[in-house]
Amino acid sequence: MFWADGFKLYVENGKTYMLRIINAALNDDLFFKIAGHKLTVVEVDAVYTKPYKTDILLITPGQTTNVLITTDQSAGRYLISVSPFMDAPIQVDNKTGTATLHYANTVSTTARLTLFQPPPQNATPIASKFVESLRSLNSMEYPANVPQTVDHSLFLTIGVGVNACLNCINGTRLVGTINNLTFVMPSTPILQANYYNIPGVFTEDFPVTPLHKFNYTGSGPKNLQTMNGTRVYRLPYNASVQVLLQDTGILSTESHPIHLHGFNFFVVGRGVGNYNPKTSPSTFNLIDPVERNTIGVPNGGWTAIRFRADNPGVWFMHCHFEVHTSWGLKMVFVVDNGKGHSETLIPPPKDLPQC
């Protein structure tokens, strides 16, 4: 690690500060820690949480976290570190980013620097404890309106596959996949095609369950080829939706940060291994689950989310690892209009530039 230079966060003793922390990395889940100080999580993805005190954060790409920190230590400098989390046998940039928390009473930059050892790259227990400890505030002013019943239920396996590629090394290339479908971006925007009823841009036959059942977190099927297409799933306005996100062991299991456009969702369940439709729902939290717009599906595990489709339009759901979404690990929800002006997609502006 190298901390001679870099960002310095100057603070005064005896005060409480709020830090807004964003993971702007493209392909890394990150641990965040400040030596000698506790962090109280009060908000994630712009939604209040029950205050949760911890000495370390886990933030996936695209996630945000607001924390309170009380400067109750003696004068000096305290190491701030950002280090990667990856508990699958996949290479990541294992460098640690550093900064310093610098008390105003500190005489010079040569003053004592309080250090710590960042967690191991594969510190799954630390990551799981943080994720599973977050809860919605669920107060009178900020209720957690979790859908108690489900109108549309989707079971989505996520991971990677291998497709033929004539111009690639060895004649193949890696692709992202949801239910064995690699998403193909059309030349005409889906929102435009849906609004103007332009045919031939997409189809409405996105598979809501895996077409072939297998041991999802095992080694996977022998055939690694995926289907390719621009398929969407249509939702009526205000429908309650449950999406079960199941990691797969095709090539390798991996934690995937899944982001949904246009909505917040409630993370009602999470587990390791294969989702069991008979026993797993009994572990769901339908009272105060954390509400956010991006969630890390655990390596070799599953996550269940629920949301209400009350925002008409065209909305992507995709892996927030840049490499995976560019490979096609994404899908689209098309949400229909409701009744009245406030439940209807507004028309494009007259001066909208043409593609």
mmCIF file of C-alpha atoms in Angstrom:
data_model
loop_
_atom_site.group_PDB
_atom_site.id
_atom_site.type_symbol
_atom_site.label_atom_id
_atom_site.label_comp_id
_atom_site.label_asym_id
_atom_site.label_seq_id
_atom_site.Cartn_x
_atom_site.Cartn_y
_atom_site.Cartn_z
ATOM 1 C CA MET A 1 0.000 0.000 0.000
ATOM 2 C CA PHE A 2 1.123 3.585 -0.619
ATOM 3 C CA TRP A 3 -0.208 6.491 1.442
ATOM 4 C CA ALA A 4 2.464 9.202 1.291
ATOM 5 C CA ASP A 5 0.218 11.334 -0.911
ATOM 6 C CA GLY A 6 -3.409 11.227 -1.961
ATOM 7 C CA PHE A 7 -6.712 12.594 -0.756
ATOM 8 C CA LYS A 8 -6.851 13.990 2.782
ATOM 9 C CA LEU A 9 -10.168 14.281 4.581
ATOM 10 C CA TYR A 10 -9.739 17.057 7.154
ATOM 11 C CA VAL A 11 -11.959 16.821 10.242
ATOM 12 C CA GLU A 12 -12.286 18.462 13.652
ATOM 13 C CA ASN A 13 -12.394 16.516 16.881
ATOM 14 C CA GLY A 14 -15.756 15.906 18.537
ATOM 15 C CA LYS A 15 -17.987 16.375 15.508
ATOM 16 C CA THR A 16 -20.188 14.067 13.435
ATOM 17 C CA TYR A 17 -19.782 14.066 9.659
ATOM 18 C CA MET A 18 -21.865 12.472 6.927
ATOM 19 C CA LEU A 19 -19.936 10.800 4.137
ATOM 20 C CA ARG A 20 -21.617 10.061 0.790
ATOM 21 C CA ILE A 21 -19.800 7.076 -0.685
ATOM 22 C CA ILE A 22 -20.288 5.857 -4.260
ATOM 23 C CA ASN A 23 -18.702 2.882 -5.968
ATOM 24 C CA ALA A 24 -17.797 4.294 -9.375
ATOM 25 C CA ALA A 25 -15.665 1.302 -10.333
ATOM 26 C CA LEU A 26 -16.554 -0.595 -13.500
ATOM 27 C CA ASN A 27 -15.854 -4.183 -12.489
ATOM 28 C CA ASP A 28 -15.101 -4.391 -8.741
ATOM 29 C CA ASP A 29 -17.077 -4.833 -5.542
ATOM 30 C CA LEU A 30 -15.257 -2.782 -2.914
ATOM 31 C CA PHE A 31 -14.659 -2.798 0.832
ATOM 32 C CA PHE A 32 -14.421 0.643 2.487
ATOM 33 C CA LYS A 33 -12.847 1.149 5.910
ATOM 34 C CA ILE A 34 -11.409 3.942 8.104
ATOM 35 C CA ALA A 35 -8.868 3.019 10.752
ATOM 36 C CA GLY A 36 -10.027 3.471 14.347
ATOM 37 C CA HIS A 37 -13.544 4.687 13.524
ATOM 38 C CA LYS A 38 -17.036 3.208 13.376
ATOM 39 C CA LEU A 39 -19.376 4.030 10.515
ATOM 40 C CA THR A 40 -23.148 4.262 10.969
ATOM 41 C CA VAL A 41 -25.048 3.446 7.787
ATOM 42 C CA VAL A 42 -28.180 5.623 7.509
ATOM 43 C CA GLU A 43 -28.990 5.423 3.783
ATOM 44 C CA VAL A 44 -28.325 3.263 0.736
ATOM 45 C CA ASP A 45 -29.219 4.109 -2.866
ATOM 46 C CA ALA A 46 -31.056 7.256 -1.663
ATOM 47 C CA VAL A 47 -33.327 5.342 0.758
ATOM 48 C CA TYR A 48 -33.149 5.664 4.557
ATOM 49 C CA THR A 49 -32.117 2.610 6.546
ATOM 50 C CA LYS A 50 -32.267 1.673 10.198
ATOM 51 C CA PRO A 51 -28.976 2.987 11.599
ATOM 52 C CA TYR A 52 -26.417 0.197 11.380
ATOM 53 C CA LYS A 53 -23.025 0.603 13.053
ATOM 54 C CA THR A 54 -20.093 -1.174 11.432
ATOM 55 C CA ASP A 55 -16.364 -0.769 10.881
ATOM 56 C CA ILE A 56 -16.483 -1.756 7.198
ATOM 57 C CA LEU A 57 -18.727 -1.263 4.153
ATOM 58 C CA LEU A 58 -19.279 -3.378 1.058
ATOM 59 C CA ILE A 59 -20.360 -1.413 -2.033
ATOM 60 C CA THR A 60 -20.931 -2.939 -5.466
ATOM 61 C CA PRO A 61 -20.556 -0.918 -8.692
ATOM 62 C CA GLY A 62 -23.294 1.697 -8.884
ATOM 63 C CA GLN A 63 -24.343 1.430 -5.245
ATOM 64 C CA THR A 64 -24.291 4.435 -2.909
ATOM 65 C CA THR A 65 -24.065 4.503 0.869
ATOM 66 C CA ASN A 66 -24.377 7.396 3.322
ATOM 67 C CA VAL A 67 -22.671 6.956 6.679
ATOM 68 C CA LEU A 68 -22.184 9.017 9.821
ATOM 69 C CA ILE A 69 -18.754 9.130 11.421
ATOM 70 C CA THR A 70 -17.981 10.701 14.805
ATOM 71 C CA THR A 71 -14.458 12.065 15.148
ATOM 72 C CA ASP A 72 -13.802 10.824 18.683
ATOM 73 C CA GLN A 73 -10.162 9.774 18.351
ATOM 74 C CA SER A 74 -6.983 11.604 19.297
ATOM 75 C CA ALA A 75 -5.211 13.962 16.931
ATOM 76 C CA GLY A 76 -3.386 12.250 14.124
ATOM 77 C CA ARG A 77 -3.900 10.650 10.757
ATOM 78 C CA TYR A 78 -6.013 7.565 10.103
ATOM 79 C CA LEU A 79 -5.816 5.374 7.028
ATOM 80 C CA ILE A 80 -8.832 5.155 4.699
ATOM 81 C CA SER A 81 -8.781 2.162 2.371
ATOM 82 C CA VAL A 82 -10.787 0.864 -0.567
ATOM 83 C CA SER A 83 -10.012 -2.732 -1.513
ATOM 84 C CA PRO A 84 -11.648 -5.274 -3.843
ATOM 85 C CA PHE A 85 -13.973 -8.092 -2.846
ATOM 86 C CA MET A 86 -14.030 -11.179 -5.072
ATOM 87 C CA ASP A 87 -14.768 -14.626 -3.642
ATOM 88 C CA ALA A 88 -14.717 -16.472 -6.976
ATOM 89 C CA PRO A 89 -11.598 -17.767 -8.774
ATOM 90 C CA ILE A 90 -11.617 -14.802 -11.152
ATOM 91 C CA GLN A 91 -8.812 -12.289 -11.548
ATOM 92 C CA VAL A 92 -9.441 -8.736 -10.356
ATOM 93 C CA ASP A 93 -7.237 -5.704 -9.835
ATOM 94 C CA ASN A 94 -6.145 -6.435 -6.271
ATOM 95 C CA LYS A 95 -4.724 -2.986 -5.566
ATOM 96 C CA THR A 96 -5.811 -1.073 -2.472
ATOM 97 C CA GLY A 97 -6.736 2.592 -2.835
ATOM 98 C CA THR A 98 -5.825 4.755 0.137
ATOM 99 C CA ALA A 99 -6.482 8.184 1.629
ATOM 100 C CA THR A 100 -6.179 9.661 5.116
ATOM 101 C CA LEU A 101 -8.575 11.048 7.690
ATOM 102 C CA HIS A 102 -6.631 14.037 8.997
ATOM 103 C CA TYR A 103 -7.559 15.641 12.353
ATOM 104 C CA ALA A 104 -7.305 19.426 12.414
ATOM 105 C CA ASN A 105 -5.172 19.351 15.566
ATOM 106 C CA THR A 106 -2.511 17.271 13.849
ATOM 107 C CA VAL A 107 0.725 19.265 13.649
ATOM 108 C CA SER A 108 2.061 17.939 10.346
ATOM 109 C CA THR A 109 1.825 15.163 7.826
ATOM 110 C CA THR A 110 4.620 13.400 9.676
ATOM 111 C CA ALA A 111 2.313 12.754 12.648
ATOM 112 C CA ARG A 112 1.383 9.230 13.660
ATOM 113 C CA LEU A 113 -0.589 7.326 11.013
ATOM 114 C CA THR A 114 -2.986 4.720 12.386
ATOM 115 C CA LEU A 115 -3.032 1.698 10.089
ATOM 116 C CA PHE A 116 -4.975 -1.543 9.702
ATOM 117 C CA GLN A 117 -4.874 -4.576 7.476
ATOM 118 C CA PRO A 118 -7.592 -4.524 4.777
ATOM 119 C CA PRO A 119 -9.771 -7.641 4.690
ATOM 120 C CA PRO A 120 -8.774 -10.515 2.419
ATOM 121 C CA GLN A 121 -10.045 -10.255 -1.142
ATOM 122 C CA ASN A 122 -12.285 -13.303 -0.585
ATOM 123 C CA ALA A 123 -13.712 -12.245 2.809
ATOM 124 C CA THR A 124 -17.194 -13.664 2.164
ATOM 125 C CA PRO A 125 -18.325 -13.649 5.837
ATOM 126 C CA ILE A 126 -17.562 -9.921 6.134
ATOM 127 C CA ALA A 127 -19.416 -9.148 2.914
ATOM 128 C CA SER A 128 -22.421 -11.303 3.814
ATOM 129 C CA LYS A 129 -22.726 -9.864 7.318
ATOM 130 C CA PHE A 130 -22.863 -6.322 5.959
ATOM 131 C CA VAL A 131 -25.435 -7.077 3.257
ATOM 132 C CA GLU A 132 -27.676 -9.087 5.579
ATOM 133 C CA SER A 133 -27.600 -6.458 8.346
ATOM 134 C CA LEU A 134 -29.214 -3.663 6.310
ATOM 135 C CA ARG A 135 -32.908 -2.932 6.952
ATOM 136 C CA SER A 136 -35.375 -0.335 5.712
ATOM 137 C CA LEU A 137 -36.204 2.418 8.168
ATOM 138 C CA ASN A 138 -39.904 1.450 7.896
ATOM 139 C CA SER A 139 -41.213 4.337 9.985
ATOM 140 C CA MET A 140 -44.533 6.159 9.834
ATOM 141 C CA GLU A 141 -42.933 8.845 7.674
ATOM 142 C CA TYR A 142 -40.827 6.454 5.597
ATOM 143 C CA PRO A 143 -42.735 3.157 5.374
ATOM 144 C CA ALA A 144 -41.476 0.045 3.616
ATOM 145 C CA ASN A 145 -44.297 -0.692 1.168
ATOM 146 C CA VAL A 146 -43.248 -4.244 0.379
ATOM 147 C CA PRO A 147 -45.605 -6.055 -2.026
ATOM 148 C CA GLN A 148 -47.162 -8.801 0.094
ATOM 149 C CA THR A 149 -48.575 -10.655 -2.906
ATOM 150 C CA VAL A 150 -47.072 -11.239 -6.335
ATOM 151 C CA ASP A 151 -48.764 -10.805 -9.724
ATOM 152 C CA HIS A 152 -45.727 -11.690 -11.838
ATOM 153 C CA SER A 153 -42.963 -14.048 -10.703
ATOM 154 C CA LEU A 154 -39.731 -14.491 -12.680
ATOM 155 C CA PHE A 155 -36.958 -17.004 -12.013
ATOM 156 C CA LEU A 156 -33.789 -15.772 -13.722
ATOM 157 C CA THR A 157 -30.495 -17.632 -13.922
ATOM 158 C CA ILE A 158 -27.557 -15.284 -14.480
ATOM 159 C CA GLY A 159 -24.024 -15.949 -15.624
ATOM 160 C CA VAL A 160 -21.894 -16.336 -18.721
ATOM 161 C CA GLY A 161 -21.716 -18.629 -21.735
ATOM 162 C CA VAL A 162 -19.618 -19.227 -24.828
ATOM 163 C CA ASN A 163 -20.741 -18.491 -28.392
ATOM 164 C CA ALA A 164 -19.084 -19.008 -31.739
ATOM 165 C CA CYS A 165 -17.200 -16.017 -33.155
ATOM 166 C CA LEU A 166 -15.404 -16.280 -36.483
ATOM 167 C CA ASN A 167 -13.234 -13.195 -35.861
ATOM 168 C CA CYS A 168 -12.252 -14.119 -32.292
ATOM 169 C CA ILE A 169 -9.294 -16.040 -30.889
ATOM 170 C CA ASN A 170 -10.075 -19.769 -30.874
ATOM 171 C CA GLY A 171 -13.302 -19.001 -32.726
ATOM 172 C CA THR A 172 -15.344 -18.319 -29.592
ATOM 173 C CA ARG A 173 -16.216 -15.441 -27.283
ATOM 174 C CA LEU A 174 -17.650 -15.081 -23.802
ATOM 175 C CA VAL A 175 -21.203 -13.762 -23.513
ATOM 176 C CA GLY A 176 -23.488 -12.758 -20.667
ATOM 177 C CA THR A 177 -26.756 -14.567 -20.218
ATOM 178 C CA ILE A 178 -30.066 -14.458 -18.363
ATOM 179 C CA ASN A 179 -32.041 -17.708 -18.670
ATOM 180 C CA ASN A 180 -29.628 -18.676 -21.457
ATOM 181 C CA LEU A 181 -30.556 -15.569 -23.470
ATOM 182 C CA THR A 182 -27.835 -13.118 -24.503
ATOM 183 C CA PHE A 183 -29.428 -9.724 -25.057
ATOM 184 C CA VAL A 184 -28.818 -8.055 -28.415
ATOM 185 C CA MET A 185 -29.120 -4.271 -28.548
ATOM 186 C CA PRO A 186 -31.309 -3.186 -31.482
ATOM 187 C CA SER A 187 -30.488 -0.334 -33.865
ATOM 188 C CA THR A 188 -33.858 1.299 -33.054
ATOM 189 C CA PRO A 189 -34.338 2.211 -29.359
ATOM 190 C CA ILE A 190 -36.846 -0.063 -27.635
ATOM 191 C CA LEU A 191 -38.580 2.909 -25.999
ATOM 192 C CA GLN A 192 -39.119 4.499 -29.416
ATOM 193 C CA ALA A 193 -40.308 1.233 -30.944
ATOM 194 C CA ASN A 194 -42.733 0.631 -28.096
ATOM 195 C CA TYR A 195 -44.130 4.181 -28.096
ATOM 196 C CA TYR A 196 -44.674 4.314 -31.860
ATOM 197 C CA ASN A 197 -45.555 0.618 -32.270
ATOM 198 C CA ILE A 198 -42.647 0.020 -34.658
ATOM 199 C CA PRO A 199 -42.628 -3.694 -35.550
ATOM 200 C CA GLY A 200 -39.615 -5.961 -35.800
ATOM 201 C CA VAL A 201 -37.475 -4.288 -33.125
ATOM 202 C CA PHE A 202 -38.177 -6.638 -30.209
ATOM 203 C CA THR A 203 -40.317 -9.603 -29.252
ATOM 204 C CA GLU A 204 -42.292 -10.145 -26.054
ATOM 205 C CA ASP A 205 -41.226 -13.717 -25.360
ATOM 206 C CA PHE A 206 -38.508 -13.248 -22.745
ATOM 207 C CA PRO A 207 -38.239 -16.576 -20.853
ATOM 208 C CA VAL A 208 -39.458 -16.102 -17.274
ATOM 209 C CA THR A 209 -37.993 -19.429 -16.097
ATOM 210 C CA PRO A 210 -34.910 -21.390 -17.225
ATOM 211 C CA LEU A 211 -35.707 -23.386 -20.343
ATOM 212 C CA HIS A 212 -33.505 -26.219 -19.063
ATOM 213 C CA LYS A 213 -33.251 -27.117 -15.368
ATOM 214 C CA PHE A 214 -29.862 -28.186 -14.004
ATOM 215 C CA ASN A 215 -27.773 -27.889 -10.862
ATOM 216 C CA TYR A 216 -27.421 -24.115 -11.197
ATOM 217 C CA THR A 217 -24.506 -23.658 -8.822
ATOM 218 C CA GLY A 218 -22.754 -26.829 -9.968
ATOM 219 C CA SER A 219 -20.476 -27.149 -12.956
ATOM 220 C CA GLY A 220 -23.316 -26.406 -15.377
ATOM 221 C CA PRO A 221 -24.367 -28.082 -18.624
ATOM 222 C CA LYS A 222 -21.864 -29.259 -21.234
ATOM 223 C CA ASN A 223 -23.389 -27.049 -23.937
ATOM 224 C CA LEU A 224 -22.285 -23.480 -23.160
ATOM 225 C CA GLN A 225 -23.932 -21.847 -26.171
ATOM 226 C CA THR A 226 -26.664 -19.272 -25.550
ATOM 227 C CA MET A 227 -29.615 -17.942 -27.509
ATOM 228 C CA ASN A 228 -29.350 -14.416 -28.897
ATOM 229 C CA GLY A 229 -32.200 -11.966 -29.194
ATOM 230 C CA THR A 230 -33.960 -8.745 -28.241
ATOM 231 C CA ARG A 231 -36.717 -10.099 -26.061
ATOM 232 C CA VAL A 232 -38.643 -8.109 -23.441
ATOM 233 C CA TYR A 233 -41.074 -8.882 -20.646
ATOM 234 C CA ARG A 234 -44.244 -6.770 -20.576
ATOM 235 C CA LEU A 235 -45.869 -5.722 -17.291
ATOM 236 C CA PRO A 236 -49.255 -4.085 -16.746
ATOM 237 C CA TYR A 237 -49.197 -0.850 -14.783
ATOM 238 C CA ASN A 238 -49.002 -1.261 -10.998
ATOM 239 C CA ALA A 239 -48.379 -5.014 -11.118
ATOM 240 C CA SER A 240 -46.453 -6.468 -8.189
ATOM 241 C CA VAL A 241 -43.350 -8.283 -9.369
ATOM 242 C CA GLN A 242 -40.988 -10.784 -7.794
ATOM 243 C CA VAL A 243 -37.668 -11.575 -9.469
ATOM 244 C CA LEU A 244 -35.573 -14.485 -8.248
ATOM 245 C CA LEU A 245 -31.950 -13.985 -9.341
ATOM 246 C CA GLN A 246 -29.972 -17.237 -9.319
ATOM 247 C CA ASP A 247 -26.222 -17.268 -9.888
ATOM 248 C CA THR A 248 -24.892 -20.131 -12.004
ATOM 249 C CA GLY A 249 -21.687 -22.152 -12.107
ATOM 250 C CA ILE A 250 -21.370 -22.085 -15.901
ATOM 251 C CA LEU A 251 -17.602 -21.542 -16.314
ATOM 252 C CA SER A 252 -17.575 -20.119 -12.764
ATOM 253 C CA THR A 253 -19.924 -18.893 -10.085
ATOM 254 C CA GLU A 254 -19.562 -15.180 -9.355
ATOM 255 C CA SER A 255 -21.214 -12.370 -7.434
ATOM 256 C CA HIS A 256 -23.201 -10.173 -9.840
ATOM 257 C CA PRO A 257 -24.316 -6.610 -8.935
ATOM 258 C CA ILE A 258 -27.743 -6.410 -10.584
ATOM 259 C CA HIS A 259 -29.184 -2.940 -11.263
ATOM 260 C CA LEU A 260 -32.797 -2.128 -12.196
ATOM 261 C CA HIS A 261 -33.613 1.095 -14.037
ATOM 262 C CA GLY A 262 -36.740 3.056 -13.223
ATOM 263 C CA PHE A 263 -37.553 1.469 -9.857
ATOM 264 C CA ASN A 264 -36.408 0.803 -6.356
ATOM 265 C CA PHE A 265 -36.912 -2.758 -5.161
ATOM 266 C CA PHE A 266 -37.024 -4.571 -1.844
ATOM 267 C CA VAL A 267 -34.444 -7.309 -1.213
ATOM 268 C CA VAL A 268 -36.749 -9.815 0.481
ATOM 269 C CA GLY A 269 -34.487 -12.877 0.463
ATOM 270 C CA ARG A 270 -30.950 -14.111 -0.033
ATOM 271 C CA GLY A 271 -29.185 -17.424 0.245
ATOM 272 C CA VAL A 272 -26.285 -19.645 -0.767
ATOM 273 C CA GLY A 273 -26.685 -22.498 -3.221
ATOM 274 C CA ASN A 274 -29.760 -23.174 -5.316
ATOM 275 C CA TYR A 275 -33.059 -21.453 -4.539
ATOM 276 C CA ASN A 276 -35.630 -23.927 -3.200
ATOM 277 C CA PRO A 277 -39.192 -22.838 -4.060
ATOM 278 C CA LYS A 278 -40.572 -24.959 -1.203
ATOM 279 C CA THR A 279 -38.349 -23.837 1.666
ATOM 280 C CA SER A 280 -36.582 -20.596 0.648
ATOM 281 C CA PRO A 281 -39.704 -18.338 0.746
ATOM 282 C CA SER A 282 -40.074 -19.078 4.468
ATOM 283 C CA THR A 283 -36.892 -17.047 5.049
ATOM 284 C CA PHE A 284 -38.209 -13.934 3.268
ATOM 285 C CA ASN A 285 -38.372 -10.634 5.131
ATOM 286 C CA LEU A 286 -41.598 -8.883 4.093
ATOM 287 C CA ILE A 287 -41.568 -6.389 6.989
ATOM 288 C CA ASP A 288 -38.468 -4.187 6.686
ATOM 289 C CA PRO A 289 -36.205 -5.478 3.889
ATOM 290 C CA VAL A 290 -33.647 -3.038 2.563
ATOM 291 C CA GLU A 291 -34.837 -0.977 -0.397
ATOM 292 C CA ARG A 292 -32.389 -0.101 -3.147
ATOM 293 C CA ASN A 293 -31.786 -0.156 -6.922
ATOM 294 C CA THR A 294 -28.650 -2.324 -7.115
ATOM 295 C CA ILE A 295 -27.961 -5.569 -5.276
ATOM 296 C CA GLY A 296 -25.083 -8.025 -5.312
ATOM 297 C CA VAL A 297 -26.298 -11.563 -5.989
ATOM 298 C CA PRO A 298 -24.015 -13.737 -3.840
ATOM 299 C CA ASN A 299 -21.414 -15.953 -5.426
ATOM 300 C CA GLY A 300 -23.031 -19.358 -5.938
ATOM 301 C CA GLY A 301 -26.284 -18.130 -4.407
ATOM 302 C CA TRP A 302 -29.562 -16.330 -5.024
ATOM 303 C CA THR A 303 -31.396 -13.112 -4.216
ATOM 304 C CA ALA A 304 -35.131 -12.397 -4.316
ATOM 305 C CA ILE A 305 -36.403 -8.868 -4.999
ATOM 306 C CA ARG A 306 -39.884 -7.360 -5.198
ATOM 307 C CA PHE A 307 -41.131 -4.117 -6.716
ATOM 308 C CA ARG A 308 -44.302 -2.499 -7.996
ATOM 309 C CA ALA A 309 -44.422 -1.612 -11.706
ATOM 310 C CA ASP A 310 -45.780 1.907 -11.249
ATOM 311 C CA ASN A 311 -43.461 3.700 -13.693
ATOM 312 C CA PRO A 312 -44.549 3.244 -17.332
ATOM 313 C CA GLY A 313 -41.820 2.973 -19.927
ATOM 314 C CA VAL A 314 -38.919 0.737 -20.972
ATOM 315 C CA TRP A 315 -36.494 -0.269 -18.215
ATOM 316 C CA PHE A 316 -33.302 -2.294 -18.353
ATOM 317 C CA MET A 317 -32.195 -4.717 -15.654
ATOM 318 C CA HIS A 318 -28.543 -5.665 -16.033
ATOM 319 C CA CYS A 319 -25.330 -6.642 -14.322
ATOM 320 C CA HIS A 320 -23.428 -3.542 -13.208
ATOM 321 C CA PHE A 321 -20.077 -5.097 -14.075
ATOM 322 C CA GLU A 322 -19.333 -3.203 -17.268
ATOM 323 C CA VAL A 323 -17.780 -6.229 -18.920
ATOM 324 C CA HIS A 324 -20.876 -8.351 -18.245
ATOM 325 C CA THR A 325 -23.504 -5.877 -19.416
ATOM 326 C CA SER A 326 -21.479 -5.311 -22.604
ATOM 327 C CA TRP A 327 -21.538 -9.084 -23.088
ATOM 328 C CA GLY A 328 -25.355 -9.105 -22.973
ATOM 329 C CA LEU A 329 -26.140 -9.913 -19.336
ATOM 330 C CA LYS A 330 -29.300 -7.803 -19.332
ATOM 331 C CA MET A 331 -33.013 -7.825 -20.027
ATOM 332 C CA VAL A 332 -35.848 -5.320 -20.454
ATOM 333 C CA PHE A 333 -39.170 -4.698 -18.714
ATOM 334 C CA VAL A 334 -41.798 -2.833 -20.735
ATOM 335 C CA VAL A 335 -44.335 -1.305 -18.332
ATOM 336 C CA ASP A 336 -47.704 -0.318 -19.801
ATOM 337 C CA ASN A 337 -49.543 2.926 -19.105
ATOM 338 C CA GLY A 338 -52.097 3.071 -16.328
ATOM 339 C CA LYS A 339 -55.094 5.382 -16.188
ATOM 340 C CA GLY A 340 -54.905 9.146 -16.438
ATOM 341 C CA HIS A 341 -52.098 11.587 -17.155
ATOM 342 C CA SER A 342 -50.024 10.794 -14.058
ATOM 343 C CA GLU A 343 -49.877 7.093 -14.979
ATOM 344 C CA THR A 344 -49.061 7.592 -18.662
ATOM 345 C CA LEU A 345 -45.695 7.816 -20.400
ATOM 346 C CA ILE A 346 -45.215 11.380 -21.619
ATOM 347 C CA PRO A 347 -44.550 11.911 -25.361
ATOM 348 C CA PRO A 348 -41.038 12.769 -26.559
ATOM 349 C CA PRO A 349 -40.293 16.493 -26.856
ATOM 350 C CA LYS A 350 -40.787 17.982 -30.298
ATOM 351 C CA ASP A 351 -37.111 18.972 -30.525
ATOM 352 C CA LEU A 352 -35.789 15.539 -29.564
ATOM 353 C CA PRO A 353 -32.664 14.871 -31.696
ATOM 354 C CA GLN A 354 -33.084 11.957 -34.084
ATOM 355 C CA CYS A 355 -30.662 9.054 -33.841
#
